[in-house]
Short mmCIF file of C-alpha atoms and ligand atoms in Angstrom, two decimals:
data_model
loop_
_atom_site.label_atom_id
_atom_site.label_comp_id
_atom_site.label_asym_id
_atom_site.label_seq_id
_atom_site.Cartn_x
_atom_site.Cartn_y
_atom_site.Cartn_z
CA MET A 14 0.02 62.59 -12.45
CA LYS A 15 -3.51 62.98 -14.30
CA ILE A 16 -6.05 60.68 -12.70
CA LYS A 17 -8.81 59.64 -14.34
CA SER A 18 -11.62 56.94 -14.10
CA THR A 19 -12.14 53.91 -15.95
CA GLN A 20 -15.03 51.37 -16.66
CA VAL A 21 -12.50 49.16 -18.66
CA ALA A 22 -12.40 45.64 -17.52
CA VAL A 23 -8.98 44.43 -16.82
CA SER A 24 -8.79 42.12 -19.54
CA ASN A 25 -9.18 45.29 -21.62
CA SER A 26 -6.62 47.67 -19.89
CA GLU A 27 -3.67 49.14 -21.81
CA ALA A 28 -2.24 50.56 -18.89
CA GLU A 29 1.58 49.69 -18.20
CA GLN A 30 0.92 48.12 -14.86
CA ILE A 31 -2.19 47.14 -13.69
CA ILE A 32 -3.00 46.79 -9.66
CA ILE A 33 -5.18 44.10 -8.72
CA GLY A 34 -6.44 43.16 -5.07
CA HIS A 35 -6.52 39.68 -3.16
CA PHE A 36 -8.42 38.56 -0.01
CA GLN A 37 -6.48 36.02 1.88
CA ASN A 38 -7.04 32.13 1.35
CA LYS A 39 -9.10 32.41 -1.82
CA LYS A 40 -8.44 30.56 -4.55
CA ASP A 41 -9.96 32.39 -7.01
CA ASN A 42 -9.55 36.14 -8.26
CA ASP A 43 -12.44 37.54 -10.42
CA GLN A 44 -10.05 39.93 -12.10
CA ILE A 45 -7.23 37.30 -12.85
CA ASN A 46 -9.94 35.17 -14.18
CA GLN A 47 -10.10 37.86 -17.04
CA LEU A 48 -6.59 37.68 -17.71
CA SER A 49 -4.80 35.48 -20.32
CA VAL A 50 -4.46 31.87 -19.71
CA GLU A 51 -0.76 32.10 -19.22
CA ILE A 52 -1.22 34.61 -16.27
CA GLN A 53 -4.04 32.78 -14.68
CA SER A 54 -1.94 29.70 -14.92
CA GLN A 55 1.30 31.88 -12.93
CA PHE A 56 -1.04 33.08 -10.79
CA ALA A 57 -2.75 29.40 -9.76
CA SER A 58 0.82 28.18 -9.43
CA ARG A 59 1.92 31.00 -7.01
CA ILE A 60 -1.28 30.48 -5.00
CA LYS A 61 -0.65 26.43 -4.85
CA ASN A 62 3.09 26.37 -3.80
CA GLU A 63 1.77 29.06 -1.15
CA ASP A 64 4.38 31.58 -2.55
CA PHE A 65 1.61 33.96 -2.35
CA THR A 66 -1.50 33.62 -0.14
CA GLY A 67 -3.10 37.30 -0.24
CA LYS A 68 -1.61 37.94 3.67
CA ALA A 69 -1.68 41.73 3.98
CA GLY A 70 0.94 43.47 2.18
CA GLN A 71 2.11 40.57 0.06
CA LEU A 72 2.86 41.75 -3.53
CA LEU A 73 3.32 39.28 -6.41
CA ASN A 74 3.98 40.59 -10.08
CA LEU A 75 2.97 38.56 -12.63
CA TYR A 76 4.06 39.61 -16.53
CA ALA A 77 1.88 39.41 -19.39
CA ASP A 78 3.52 38.34 -22.67
CA ASN A 79 2.98 42.02 -24.02
CA GLY A 80 5.20 43.80 -21.11
CA GLN A 81 2.22 44.25 -18.81
CA ILE A 82 2.93 44.26 -15.02
CA ILE A 83 0.19 42.59 -13.06
CA THR A 84 0.46 43.52 -9.51
CA VAL A 85 -1.47 41.71 -6.91
CA VAL A 86 -1.82 42.82 -3.57
CA GLY A 87 -2.17 41.02 -0.67
CA LEU A 88 -4.93 42.49 1.77
CA GLY A 89 -5.29 39.72 4.17
CA GLU A 90 -9.14 38.55 5.31
CA ASN A 91 -12.07 40.05 4.00
CA ASP A 92 -13.82 40.99 6.76
CA LYS A 93 -10.39 42.40 8.76
CA LEU A 94 -9.47 45.00 5.70
CA THR A 95 -9.91 48.39 7.69
CA ALA A 96 -9.72 51.85 5.81
CA THR A 97 -6.66 52.58 7.21
CA ALA A 98 -5.06 49.10 5.84
CA LEU A 99 -6.84 49.88 2.26
CA TYR A 100 -5.10 53.58 2.53
CA GLU A 101 -1.79 52.59 3.46
CA THR A 102 -1.38 49.53 1.29
CA THR A 103 -2.63 51.39 -1.96
CA ARG A 104 -0.26 54.50 -0.84
CA LYS A 105 2.68 52.07 -0.43
CA VAL A 106 2.13 49.89 -3.65
CA VAL A 107 1.75 53.27 -5.82
CA LYS A 108 4.77 54.76 -4.24
CA ASN A 109 6.70 51.81 -5.35
CA ILE A 110 5.50 52.30 -9.03
CA ALA A 111 6.34 56.09 -9.05
CA SER A 112 10.06 55.06 -8.40
CA THR A 113 9.78 52.84 -11.59
CA ARG A 114 9.95 54.01 -15.30
CA VAL A 115 6.13 53.07 -15.36
CA ASN A 116 4.23 56.28 -17.00
CA SER A 117 0.72 54.35 -16.99
CA VAL A 118 -1.17 52.41 -14.06
CA THR A 119 -4.65 51.21 -13.79
CA ASN A 120 -6.07 50.81 -10.34
CA TYR A 121 -8.31 48.13 -9.43
CA LEU A 122 -7.94 48.30 -5.54
CA SER A 123 -11.12 50.30 -6.13
CA ALA A 124 -12.83 47.23 -7.30
CA VAL A 125 -12.31 45.74 -3.78
CA GLU A 126 -15.55 44.50 -1.91
CA ALA A 127 -14.51 44.44 1.20
CA LYS A 128 -17.09 43.42 4.44
CA ASN A 129 -16.84 46.94 6.48
CA LEU A 130 -15.89 49.16 3.72
CA ASP A 131 -18.66 50.75 1.30
CA ALA A 132 -18.13 51.26 -2.26
CA GLU A 133 -17.90 55.27 -1.83
CA LEU A 134 -15.43 55.07 0.72
CA THR A 135 -13.53 52.29 -1.14
CA ILE A 136 -13.13 54.64 -4.23
CA LYS A 137 -12.39 57.80 -2.10
CA LEU A 138 -9.74 55.63 -0.08
CA VAL A 139 -8.25 54.22 -3.05
CA THR A 140 -8.14 57.57 -5.24
CA LEU A 141 -6.83 60.00 -2.18
CA ALA A 142 -3.83 57.22 -1.37
CA SER A 143 -2.76 57.10 -5.22
CA ALA A 144 -2.53 60.69 -5.59
CA HIS A 145 -0.91 60.88 -2.01
CA ALA A 146 1.81 58.66 -3.07
CA GLU A 147 2.58 60.17 -6.45
CA TYR A 148 3.29 63.75 -4.51
CA ARG A 149 7.09 64.24 -4.17
CA TYR A 150 8.05 67.62 -2.80
CA GLU A 151 10.99 68.99 -5.14
CA ASP A 152 10.54 72.83 -4.82
CA THR A 153 13.44 73.85 -3.30
CA LYS A 154 15.62 70.94 -4.30
CA SER A 155 18.33 71.51 -7.09
CA PHE A 156 18.50 68.30 -8.42
CA LYS A 157 14.99 67.18 -9.42
CA LYS A 158 14.62 63.51 -10.38
CA ASP A 159 14.05 62.53 -13.77
CA SER A 160 10.42 63.54 -14.99
CA LYS A 161 10.77 59.59 -16.31
CA HIS A 162 10.09 58.63 -12.91
CA LYS A 163 6.71 60.04 -12.60
CA ILE A 164 2.91 58.32 -13.34
CA LYS A 165 1.69 60.38 -16.14
CA ASN A 166 -1.73 58.80 -16.35
CA MET A 167 -3.55 57.00 -13.18
CA GLU A 168 -6.81 55.19 -14.08
CA VAL A 169 -9.24 54.07 -10.94
CA ALA A 170 -11.75 51.78 -11.89
CA VAL A 171 -15.13 52.87 -10.82
CA ASN A 172 -18.59 50.99 -11.29
CA ASP A 173 -21.82 53.50 -10.87
CA ILE A 174 -22.47 53.83 -7.80
CA GLN A 175 -19.00 55.13 -7.25
CA THR A 176 -18.84 57.86 -10.30
CA ASP A 177 -19.81 60.90 -7.54
CA ALA A 178 -17.71 59.76 -5.31
CA PHE A 179 -14.82 59.36 -7.58
CA LYS A 180 -15.05 63.13 -8.82
CA GLN A 181 -15.10 64.16 -4.96
CA ALA A 182 -12.35 62.19 -4.05
CA LYS A 183 -10.40 63.55 -7.21
CA ALA A 184 -11.52 67.23 -6.28
CA MET A 185 -10.29 66.50 -2.58
CA ALA A 186 -6.73 65.30 -3.73
CA SER A 187 -6.49 68.69 -5.68
CA GLY A 188 -7.11 70.50 -2.44
CA VAL A 189 -5.10 68.24 -0.53
CA LYS A 190 -2.00 68.69 -3.06
CA VAL A 191 -2.11 72.48 -2.36
CA ALA A 192 -2.20 72.21 1.36
CA ARG A 193 1.09 69.95 1.23
CA HIS A 194 2.33 71.98 -1.24
CA LEU A 195 2.00 75.13 1.41
CA GLY A 196 2.91 73.32 4.53
CA ASN A 197 6.35 71.92 2.92
CA ASN A 198 7.34 75.23 1.68
CA PRO A 199 10.06 76.66 3.84
CA PRO A 200 9.06 79.48 6.15
CA ASN A 201 11.51 82.12 4.16
CA ILE A 202 9.62 81.14 0.82
CA CYS A 203 5.97 80.73 2.25
CA ASN A 204 5.59 83.71 4.09
CA PRO A 205 2.58 86.17 4.85
CA ALA A 206 3.13 87.73 1.30
CA TYR A 207 3.48 84.15 -0.44
CA ILE A 208 0.51 83.41 0.73
CA ALA A 209 -1.11 86.54 -0.31
CA SER A 210 0.20 86.16 -3.76
CA TYR A 211 -0.97 82.18 -3.78
CA ALA A 212 -4.08 83.03 -2.95
CA THR A 213 -4.11 85.67 -5.71
CA LYS A 214 -3.24 83.37 -8.34
CA ILE A 215 -6.35 80.67 -7.37
CA ALA A 216 -8.78 83.35 -7.56
CA GLU A 217 -7.80 84.88 -10.60
CA LYS A 218 -8.27 81.46 -12.66
CA HIS A 219 -11.78 80.98 -12.12
CA LYS A 220 -14.46 83.06 -13.04
CA ASP A 221 -16.79 82.94 -9.90
CA CYS A 222 -14.13 83.83 -7.37
CA GLU A 223 -12.74 87.23 -5.95
CA ILE A 224 -10.31 87.65 -3.60
CA THR A 225 -9.20 90.76 -1.14
CA VAL A 226 -5.96 90.92 0.69
CA LEU A 227 -5.83 93.37 3.16
CA ASN A 228 -2.05 94.95 4.71
CA HIS A 229 -1.08 95.68 8.21
CA LYS A 230 -2.07 99.70 7.42
CA GLN A 231 -5.54 98.68 6.92
CA MET A 232 -5.87 96.34 9.78
CA LYS A 233 -4.85 98.79 11.95
CA LYS A 234 -7.12 101.36 11.07
CA MET A 235 -9.55 98.84 11.72
CA GLY A 236 -8.38 98.02 14.89
CA MET A 237 -7.12 94.42 14.87
CA GLY A 238 -4.86 94.74 17.44
CA ALA A 239 -4.54 90.74 18.47
CA LEU A 240 -3.73 89.71 14.98
CA LEU A 241 -1.22 92.78 14.81
CA ALA A 242 0.41 92.28 18.18
CA VAL A 243 1.55 88.77 17.04
CA GLY A 244 3.34 90.11 13.55
CA GLN A 245 4.89 93.45 15.19
CA GLY A 246 8.15 91.37 15.70
CA SER A 247 8.52 90.43 11.91
CA ALA A 248 10.13 91.82 9.17
CA ASN A 249 7.42 90.02 6.95
CA LYS A 250 4.34 92.04 7.62
CA PRO A 251 0.90 90.45 8.30
CA LYS A 252 -1.74 89.92 5.43
CA MET A 253 -5.21 89.08 5.74
CA VAL A 254 -6.24 86.94 3.03
CA VAL A 255 -10.20 87.11 1.72
CA LEU A 256 -11.04 84.14 -0.72
CA LYS A 257 -14.62 84.10 -2.20
CA TYR A 258 -16.34 81.70 -4.31
CA ASN A 259 -19.99 82.62 -5.48
CA GLY A 260 -21.05 78.78 -6.43
CA GLY A 261 -24.69 79.20 -4.73
CA ASN A 262 -27.52 81.85 -5.05
CA LYS A 263 -26.68 85.34 -4.46
CA GLU A 264 -29.35 85.64 -1.54
CA ASP A 265 -27.92 82.45 0.37
CA ALA A 266 -25.22 83.17 3.66
CA PRO A 267 -21.70 81.55 2.91
CA ILE A 268 -20.21 79.44 4.70
CA ALA A 269 -16.99 80.79 6.39
CA LEU A 270 -13.78 79.21 6.94
CA VAL A 271 -10.72 80.31 8.98
CA GLY A 272 -7.46 79.06 8.77
CA LYS A 273 -4.36 79.81 11.31
CA GLY A 274 -1.70 81.38 8.95
CA ILE A 275 1.36 81.38 11.36
CA THR A 276 3.81 81.05 8.76
CA PHE A 277 6.58 80.24 11.32
CA ASP A 278 6.38 80.24 14.82
CA THR A 279 9.42 80.64 17.17
CA GLY A 280 7.01 81.34 20.36
CA GLY A 281 8.12 85.15 19.93
CA ILE A 282 9.57 86.37 23.14
CA SER A 283 8.09 83.43 24.99
CA LEU A 284 10.68 81.55 22.76
CA LYS A 285 9.96 77.90 22.03
CA PRO A 286 13.26 75.18 22.56
CA GLY A 287 15.56 74.95 19.39
CA ALA A 288 14.84 71.15 19.03
CA ASN A 289 12.25 70.65 15.97
CA MET A 290 11.69 74.30 15.80
CA ASP A 291 11.85 73.92 12.19
CA GLU A 292 8.50 72.12 12.24
CA MET A 293 6.95 75.41 13.47
CA LYS A 294 6.94 76.27 9.52
CA TYR A 295 3.67 73.74 9.54
CA ASP A 296 2.11 76.49 11.68
CA MET A 297 0.04 77.72 8.99
CA CYS A 298 -1.54 74.60 8.09
CA GLY A 299 -4.82 75.54 9.01
CA ALA A 300 -4.34 78.09 6.25
CA ALA A 301 -3.16 75.55 3.80
CA THR A 302 -6.29 73.42 4.69
CA VAL A 303 -8.89 76.43 4.20
CA ILE A 304 -7.31 77.28 0.83
CA GLY A 305 -7.16 73.67 -0.46
CA GLY A 306 -10.52 73.18 0.38
CA PHE A 307 -11.44 76.21 -1.33
CA VAL A 308 -9.70 74.91 -4.23
CA SER A 309 -11.33 71.67 -4.17
CA ALA A 310 -14.90 73.36 -3.78
CA VAL A 311 -14.16 75.49 -7.03
CA GLU A 312 -13.23 72.47 -8.68
CA LEU A 313 -16.39 70.71 -8.11
CA GLY A 314 -18.33 73.66 -8.87
CA LEU A 315 -20.49 73.03 -5.52
CA PRO A 316 -23.56 75.23 -5.40
CA ILE A 317 -22.63 77.37 -2.09
CA ASN A 318 -21.01 80.65 -1.50
CA LEU A 319 -17.73 80.38 0.52
CA LEU A 320 -15.70 82.54 2.37
CA THR A 321 -11.97 81.86 3.44
CA PHE A 322 -10.17 83.97 5.97
CA VAL A 323 -6.09 83.64 6.21
CA PRO A 324 -4.63 85.63 8.75
CA ALA A 325 -1.19 85.44 7.71
CA VAL A 326 1.20 86.21 10.39
CA GLU A 327 5.18 85.64 11.48
CA ASN A 328 5.45 85.12 15.40
CA MET A 329 9.11 86.24 15.82
CA PRO A 330 11.28 87.52 18.57
CA ASP A 331 12.47 91.46 18.32
CA GLY A 332 12.57 94.81 20.13
CA LYS A 333 9.29 95.22 18.62
CA SER A 334 7.89 92.04 19.44
CA TYR A 335 4.62 92.21 21.85
CA ARG A 336 5.43 90.83 25.07
CA PRO A 337 4.21 88.74 28.05
CA GLY A 338 2.34 91.33 30.45
CA ASP A 339 1.08 93.23 27.66
CA VAL A 340 -2.78 94.03 27.15
CA ILE A 341 -3.92 94.22 23.95
CA THR A 342 -7.40 95.54 22.53
CA SER A 343 -8.78 93.02 20.29
CA TYR A 344 -10.83 93.94 17.00
CA SER A 345 -13.72 93.15 19.26
CA GLY A 346 -13.11 95.66 21.64
CA LYS A 347 -12.19 92.65 23.93
CA THR A 348 -8.89 93.09 25.96
CA ILE A 349 -6.60 90.12 26.08
CA GLU A 350 -3.75 90.07 29.07
CA VAL A 351 -0.87 88.11 27.13
CA LEU A 352 0.83 85.87 29.19
CA ASN A 353 2.48 83.61 26.84
CA THR A 354 3.80 85.03 23.62
CA ASP A 355 3.68 81.55 22.08
CA ALA A 356 -0.37 81.32 22.47
CA GLU A 357 -0.56 83.54 19.53
CA GLY A 358 -2.77 81.35 17.04
CA ARG A 359 -5.65 82.55 19.43
CA MET A 360 -4.81 86.03 18.80
CA ILE A 361 -4.89 85.87 15.42
CA LEU A 362 -7.55 83.67 15.30
CA CYS A 363 -10.19 85.89 17.51
CA ASP A 364 -9.77 88.97 15.16
CA THR A 365 -10.25 86.96 11.89
CA LEU A 366 -13.56 85.58 13.70
CA THR A 367 -14.73 88.67 14.55
CA TYR A 368 -14.05 90.00 10.89
CA ALA A 369 -15.66 87.00 9.48
CA GLN A 370 -18.91 87.72 11.46
CA GLU A 371 -19.28 90.89 9.22
CA PHE A 372 -20.25 88.66 6.63
CA LYS A 373 -23.25 87.37 8.38
CA PRO A 374 -22.15 83.42 7.74
CA SER A 375 -24.45 80.89 8.27
CA VAL A 376 -21.60 78.99 9.92
CA ILE A 377 -17.92 79.29 10.41
CA LEU A 378 -15.58 76.72 10.76
CA ASP A 379 -12.04 77.58 11.87
CA PHE A 380 -8.64 75.17 11.25
CA ALA A 381 -5.93 75.39 13.33
CA THR A 382 -2.34 73.87 14.84
CA LEU A 383 -3.74 75.51 17.96
CA THR A 384 -2.13 73.31 20.94
CA GLY A 385 0.68 71.03 21.33
CA ALA A 386 -1.85 69.67 24.10
CA CYS A 387 -3.87 68.19 21.41
CA ILE A 388 -1.17 65.71 19.98
CA VAL A 389 -1.33 64.75 23.67
CA ALA A 390 -4.70 63.85 23.65
CA LEU A 391 -5.66 62.28 20.62
CA GLY A 392 -2.37 61.47 18.88
CA HIS A 393 -2.13 61.81 15.18
CA GLN A 394 -5.05 60.06 14.63
CA ALA A 395 -7.76 62.59 14.96
CA SER A 396 -8.49 66.23 14.69
CA ALA A 397 -10.18 67.68 17.59
CA VAL A 398 -13.37 69.35 17.01
CA MET A 399 -14.92 72.17 19.51
CA THR A 400 -18.04 73.46 18.85
CA LYS A 401 -21.42 74.66 21.04
CA THR A 402 -23.17 74.53 18.33
CA GLU A 403 -25.90 71.52 17.96
CA GLY A 404 -25.33 69.27 15.61
CA LEU A 405 -22.08 70.84 14.45
CA ALA A 406 -19.40 68.18 15.77
CA GLU A 407 -21.93 65.39 14.21
CA ASP A 408 -21.71 66.67 11.05
CA LEU A 409 -17.79 66.78 11.07
CA LYS A 410 -17.75 63.34 12.80
CA GLN A 411 -20.24 62.39 10.04
CA ALA A 412 -17.79 63.94 7.01
CA GLY A 413 -14.56 62.35 8.85
CA LEU A 414 -15.88 58.95 8.62
CA GLN A 415 -17.08 59.33 4.95
CA THR A 416 -13.31 60.28 4.03
CA HIS A 417 -11.62 58.42 6.56
CA ASP A 418 -9.99 62.06 7.67
CA ARG A 419 -11.38 61.53 11.53
CA VAL A 420 -12.28 64.21 13.98
CA TRP A 421 -13.28 63.76 17.35
CA GLU A 422 -15.06 66.24 19.88
CA LEU A 423 -13.63 67.55 22.95
CA PRO A 424 -16.11 69.65 25.22
CA LEU A 425 -16.39 73.36 25.43
CA TRP A 426 -18.29 73.19 28.85
CA ASP A 427 -18.51 76.76 30.73
CA GLU A 428 -16.74 75.13 33.63
CA TYR A 429 -13.17 75.44 31.79
CA GLN A 430 -13.81 79.22 30.96
CA LYS A 431 -12.67 80.35 34.65
CA GLN A 432 -9.16 79.22 33.44
CA LEU A 433 -8.95 82.02 31.31
CA ASP A 434 -9.78 84.95 33.86
CA THR A 435 -7.50 87.63 35.12
CA SER A 436 -7.37 90.62 37.07
CA PHE A 437 -6.12 92.66 33.68
CA ALA A 438 -7.88 92.47 31.11
CA ASP A 439 -11.23 90.96 29.74
CA MET A 440 -9.43 87.53 29.83
CA GLN A 441 -5.60 86.25 29.36
CA ASN A 442 -4.30 84.39 26.59
CA ILE A 443 -3.66 81.17 27.92
CA GLY A 444 -5.54 78.56 30.56
CA GLY A 445 -2.72 77.17 31.74
CA PHE A 446 -2.69 73.46 32.87
CA PRO A 447 -4.87 71.36 32.36
CA ALA A 448 -7.03 70.93 29.37
CA GLY A 449 -4.93 73.08 27.05
CA THR A 450 -6.67 72.29 24.02
CA ILE A 451 -10.10 73.22 25.46
CA THR A 452 -9.22 76.41 27.07
CA ALA A 453 -7.95 77.02 23.82
CA GLY A 454 -11.25 76.65 22.27
CA CYS A 455 -12.82 78.16 24.99
CA PHE A 456 -10.64 81.14 24.03
CA LEU A 457 -11.96 81.53 20.43
CA SER A 458 -15.73 81.02 21.57
CA ARG A 459 -15.59 83.89 23.53
CA PHE A 460 -15.23 85.73 20.26
CA THR A 461 -18.07 83.81 18.18
CA ASP A 462 -21.10 84.38 20.80
CA GLY A 463 -24.61 84.05 18.79
CA GLN A 464 -22.80 82.29 15.86
CA LYS A 465 -22.73 78.93 14.64
CA TRP A 466 -19.00 77.94 14.81
CA ALA A 467 -16.87 75.02 15.55
CA HIS A 468 -13.03 74.79 16.21
CA VAL A 469 -10.87 72.25 14.70
CA ASP A 470 -7.38 71.61 16.28
CA ILE A 471 -5.27 70.12 13.60
CA ALA A 472 -1.85 70.15 15.52
CA GLY A 473 -1.89 66.33 15.20
CA THR A 474 -3.04 65.26 11.95
CA ALA A 475 -1.47 67.96 9.59
CA TRP A 476 2.13 66.90 9.27
CA ASN A 477 4.13 63.87 10.66
CA ASN A 478 7.31 62.78 10.54
CA LYS A 479 9.93 64.96 8.59
CA LYS A 480 9.90 62.57 5.76
CA GLU A 481 6.08 62.68 5.06
CA GLY A 482 5.73 66.55 5.95
CA ALA A 483 2.52 68.04 5.39
CA THR A 484 -0.48 65.49 5.10
CA GLY A 485 -3.07 67.67 3.49
CA ARG A 486 -5.51 66.65 6.59
CA PRO A 487 -8.04 67.61 7.05
CA VAL A 488 -8.97 68.68 3.60
CA ALA A 489 -10.98 65.75 2.64
CA MET A 490 -12.96 65.88 5.77
CA LEU A 491 -13.72 69.84 5.04
CA VAL A 492 -14.46 69.06 1.53
CA GLN A 493 -16.65 66.41 2.57
CA TYR A 494 -18.73 69.01 4.95
CA LEU A 495 -19.19 71.13 1.96
CA ILE A 496 -20.31 68.47 -0.37
CA ASN A 497 -22.60 67.30 2.67
CA GLU A 498 -23.90 71.10 3.44
CA SER A 499 -24.23 71.67 -0.75
CA GLN A 500 -26.93 68.57 -0.48
CA LYS A 501 -28.91 69.67 2.58
N1 BES B 627 1.90 76.15 16.78
C1 BES B 627 2.14 75.84 18.51
C2 BES B 627 0.69 74.58 18.12
C3 BES B 627 1.78 73.46 18.04
C4 BES B 627 2.99 73.26 18.58
C5 BES B 627 1.26 72.80 17.40
C6 BES B 627 3.72 71.95 18.57
C7 BES B 627 2.01 71.17 17.24
C8 BES B 627 3.25 71.44 17.50
C9 BES B 627 1.20 77.03 18.92
O1 BES B 627 1.25 78.23 18.70
C10 BES B 627 1.34 77.17 20.59
O2 BES B 627 2.71 77.31 20.82
N2 BES B 627 0.99 76.73 21.60
C11 BES B 627 1.22 76.57 22.98
C12 BES B 627 0.06 76.91 23.66
C13 BES B 627 0.79 77.78 25.26
C14 BES B 627 1.45 78.52 25.35
C15 BES B 627 -0.82 77.88 26.08
C16 BES B 627 1.75 75.16 23.30
O3 BES B 627 0.71 74.43 22.71
O4 BES B 627 2.73 74.71 23.99
MN1 MN B 628 2.85 79.47 19.61
ZN1 ZN B 629 1.40 78.35 16.93
#
């Protein structure tokens, strides 16, 4: 599907189907008023009969003489329309249309003026929701749906103040799609080598991009003991992918992104239970987030330098696996007692964080499906952010609000650190009960001393029920953060 913006009025839209919003109990609709008298009278009689009141979720299809379908969407009362409701409603409507034979749609939901949503957020929600609804995972289906059942062109109505926000949202949607593709593909396909070759293709498409892929032999020479320990039980050897985008001045310090790329997490010797273990194919969604964010940043041509680090590793039980009790020397030189091989994310991240600092970044953001405890704390609504850098949590929160891809802060107070103490190494790799998300953050903080850094736990947001699969969160939030930084 191609997404474009349009300034064409409803009356001039040549799309096969158009989508218009209507608030509850309003007799009048500015956009309907621009359409033919027939349509206007059809609408007026439906309103009069109270067939259609504009209640949230109500849909009314009107048919013009030229065959155009006008879908009027009930949005409830103006002052009660939330970002979630607008996003979900848009998604539902576009999903419906995507299952029909309609090729071209103009979406006027972005023209809705709701009391609690500014014009920029409105266009972002409508654009992101439309793109989200149109995506269909078919990579591993032998029977692909008829290509006639695809919206080929989606136009989103924009006014002058929405133009930039639309461009941003469109680029975010590209990144979200990449993240969903990587997240949804199965672990026998999307393994470390696949991620490396996928990233290589991205880098080769753009002149401002470069890529380096370290293999396990190179990492062994360097001393990335913690990362390699996790991978040593798998036949799929670890890779370290470093994507570079030079959009800023040569002397500008880069922003560094790090994404957990566990392509499958069995737990290792500390094996996970069987139920829902398949979902651990999503354990590379941190990697998917930063690769998606990278793609969006490049598409926008942001005037920044960006470095994206993806440790891609599979965590398997095997005769060669690392085990509980092992003491591992990390790339930083700090030693780690492994008490649970299922706390593997922090093991690959700590070496990557140490490595990333060699490139003198202005800031490092890491994204990881790191702890089940994060879902207990925040559910599926917000990603958790942890940082000791002043102002950084606020910047990320702000970016989350601007895209309705929200984050919430958890503390990294020193008092939690003692849960990582052990007699046998510099630290242990689990903090035990309670505060599992925070102690995982504390573990990472031991490798980022003196560095501006934030950790984002996306265990609750990166995917949901088996049907939708990967959500592409929090790519939009990340890209918004990068946009905001580029404008500072
Ligand atoms: N990838 C998991 C975290 C996870 C589990 C995310 C379920 C989403 C859903 C991570 O590697 C893990 O296994 N974490 C352990 C840590 C524990 C051993 C300290 C967890 O959360 O149970
Ligand atoms: Mn694990
Ligand atoms: Zn994991």
